[in-house]
Short mmCIF file of C-alpha atoms in Angstrom, two decimals:
data_model
loop_
_atom_site.label_atom_id
_atom_site.label_comp_id
_atom_site.label_asym_id
_atom_site.label_seq_id
_atom_site.Cartn_x
_atom_site.Cartn_y
_atom_site.Cartn_z
CA UNK A 11 175.26 92.51 59.45
CA UNK A 12 177.53 95.78 57.98
CA UNK A 13 175.00 97.35 55.77
CA UNK A 14 172.21 97.20 58.64
CA UNK A 15 175.15 99.00 60.35
CA UNK A 16 175.53 101.82 58.00
CA UNK A 17 171.91 102.04 57.47
CA UNK A 18 171.50 103.13 61.39
CA UNK A 19 174.60 105.54 60.87
CA UNK A 20 173.21 107.50 57.82
CA UNK A 21 170.23 107.78 59.54
CA UNK A 22 170.99 108.67 62.68
CA UNK A 23 173.51 111.73 60.59
CA UNK A 24 170.68 112.83 58.52
CA UNK A 25 168.47 112.64 61.78
CA UNK A 26 170.91 114.61 63.03
CA UNK A 27 171.79 117.20 60.35
CA UNK A 28 167.86 118.13 60.04
CA UNK A 29 167.04 118.97 64.02
CA UNK A 30 170.14 120.61 63.73
CA UNK A 31 168.77 122.42 61.40
CA UNK A 32 165.30 122.85 61.96
CA UNK A 33 166.65 124.28 66.00
CA UNK A 34 169.22 126.63 64.37
CA UNK A 35 166.04 127.95 61.86
CA UNK A 36 163.95 128.76 65.28
CA UNK A 37 166.51 130.25 67.21
CA UNK A 38 166.64 133.04 64.14
CA UNK A 39 163.26 133.08 63.75
CA UNK A 40 163.06 133.58 68.22
CA UNK A 41 166.35 135.91 67.73
CA UNK A 42 166.70 137.44 65.05
CA UNK A 43 165.88 141.33 64.35
CA UNK A 44 163.25 141.94 62.14
CA UNK A 45 160.91 139.81 59.37
CA UNK A 46 163.41 140.12 57.12
CA UNK A 47 166.10 137.91 58.58
CA UNK A 48 163.55 136.11 60.53
CA UNK A 49 162.60 134.51 56.78
CA UNK A 50 165.63 134.41 55.82
CA UNK A 51 166.61 131.84 58.59
CA UNK A 52 163.42 129.40 58.53
CA UNK A 53 163.17 129.84 54.38
CA UNK A 54 167.02 128.04 54.36
CA UNK A 55 167.55 126.78 58.04
CA UNK A 56 164.44 124.92 58.40
CA UNK A 57 164.57 123.54 54.60
CA UNK A 58 167.69 122.06 54.97
CA UNK A 59 166.84 120.63 57.81
CA UNK A 60 163.11 119.01 56.63
CA UNK A 61 164.83 118.09 53.59
CA UNK A 62 167.45 115.79 56.38
CA UNK A 63 164.77 114.44 57.76
CA UNK A 64 162.64 113.22 54.83
CA UNK A 65 165.97 111.80 53.01
CA UNK A 66 165.31 109.55 56.68
CA UNK A 67 162.45 108.82 56.31
CA UNK A 68 164.00 107.80 52.12
CA UNK A 69 166.48 105.76 53.97
CA UNK A 70 164.03 103.65 56.19
CA UNK A 71 161.13 102.93 54.08
CA UNK A 72 163.32 102.71 51.23
CA UNK A 73 162.54 103.75 47.24
CA UNK A 74 158.66 103.17 47.57
CA UNK A 75 155.85 103.60 48.78
CA UNK A 76 156.14 106.66 52.16
CA UNK A 77 159.68 106.39 50.98
CA UNK A 78 158.89 107.69 47.99
CA UNK A 79 156.28 110.22 49.83
CA UNK A 80 159.21 111.29 50.79
CA UNK A 81 160.94 112.40 48.14
CA UNK A 82 158.22 113.88 46.60
CA UNK A 83 157.86 115.93 49.53
CA UNK A 84 161.81 117.31 49.48
CA UNK A 85 160.98 118.36 45.89
CA UNK A 86 157.60 119.95 46.74
CA UNK A 87 159.91 121.40 49.85
CA UNK A 88 162.38 123.15 47.74
CA UNK A 89 160.04 124.44 45.01
CA UNK A 90 157.66 125.89 47.30
CA UNK A 91 160.00 127.53 50.32
CA UNK A 92 161.84 129.97 47.98
CA UNK A 93 158.51 131.42 46.20
CA UNK A 94 156.98 131.30 49.95
CA UNK A 95 159.74 133.58 51.03
CA UNK A 96 159.87 136.19 48.09
CA UNK A 97 156.26 135.88 48.72
CA UNK A 98 156.29 137.38 52.42
CA UNK A 99 159.75 139.49 51.48
CA UNK A 100 157.57 141.34 48.40
CA UNK A 101 154.85 141.78 51.00
CA UNK A 102 156.99 142.72 53.82
CA UNK A 103 158.43 145.60 51.39
CA UNK A 104 155.20 146.86 49.50
CA UNK A 105 153.50 147.06 53.56
CA UNK A 106 156.57 149.18 54.45
CA UNK A 107 158.19 147.16 57.06
CA UNK A 108 161.92 148.92 57.80
CA UNK A 109 164.84 147.30 57.65
CA UNK A 110 167.18 146.72 60.67
CA UNK A 111 170.20 149.13 60.99
CA UNK A 112 170.49 150.74 58.32
CA UNK A 113 170.39 148.49 55.17
CA UNK A 114 167.79 149.46 52.65
CA UNK A 115 166.73 147.93 49.34
CA UNK A 116 168.77 148.58 46.47
CA UNK A 117 168.31 151.30 43.81
CA UNK A 118 167.06 150.44 40.85
CA UNK A 119 168.12 153.74 38.70
CA UNK A 120 171.38 153.71 40.36
CA UNK A 121 172.06 149.96 39.49
CA UNK A 122 171.39 150.79 35.15
CA UNK A 123 174.42 153.61 36.00
#
C-alpha cells in the first residue's frame, strides 16, 4: 500500500514540475523581447518540463513498453533541443536580428588578446 502512495506522490510531483516549467516557458515565449531571449526560455524551460512529463510516463507505465518509449523520448529531447536552439540562434544572427537593448555578440578578435 505504501508503494502505491509513493508512486502516486512521485507522479503528482513530476506532473506538477513539468507543468510549471512548461508554463514558465510559455510565459517567456510570450513576454520576452527578442528572438534570443525567447529561444532561451523555450529551449531550457520546456525541455525540463517535457522531460518531467516523459519521466512521469516512465514511472506510470514501468520500464517496458510505453515507459521505455518515454525514456527514449527524454534522450531524444536532450539531444535535439540544444541543437535546435543553437541553429535558431545562428540563423537569427546571420539574418541580422539585433539583440534587445545594448547587448552585442562577443568580438572574437578582442577575446584572443
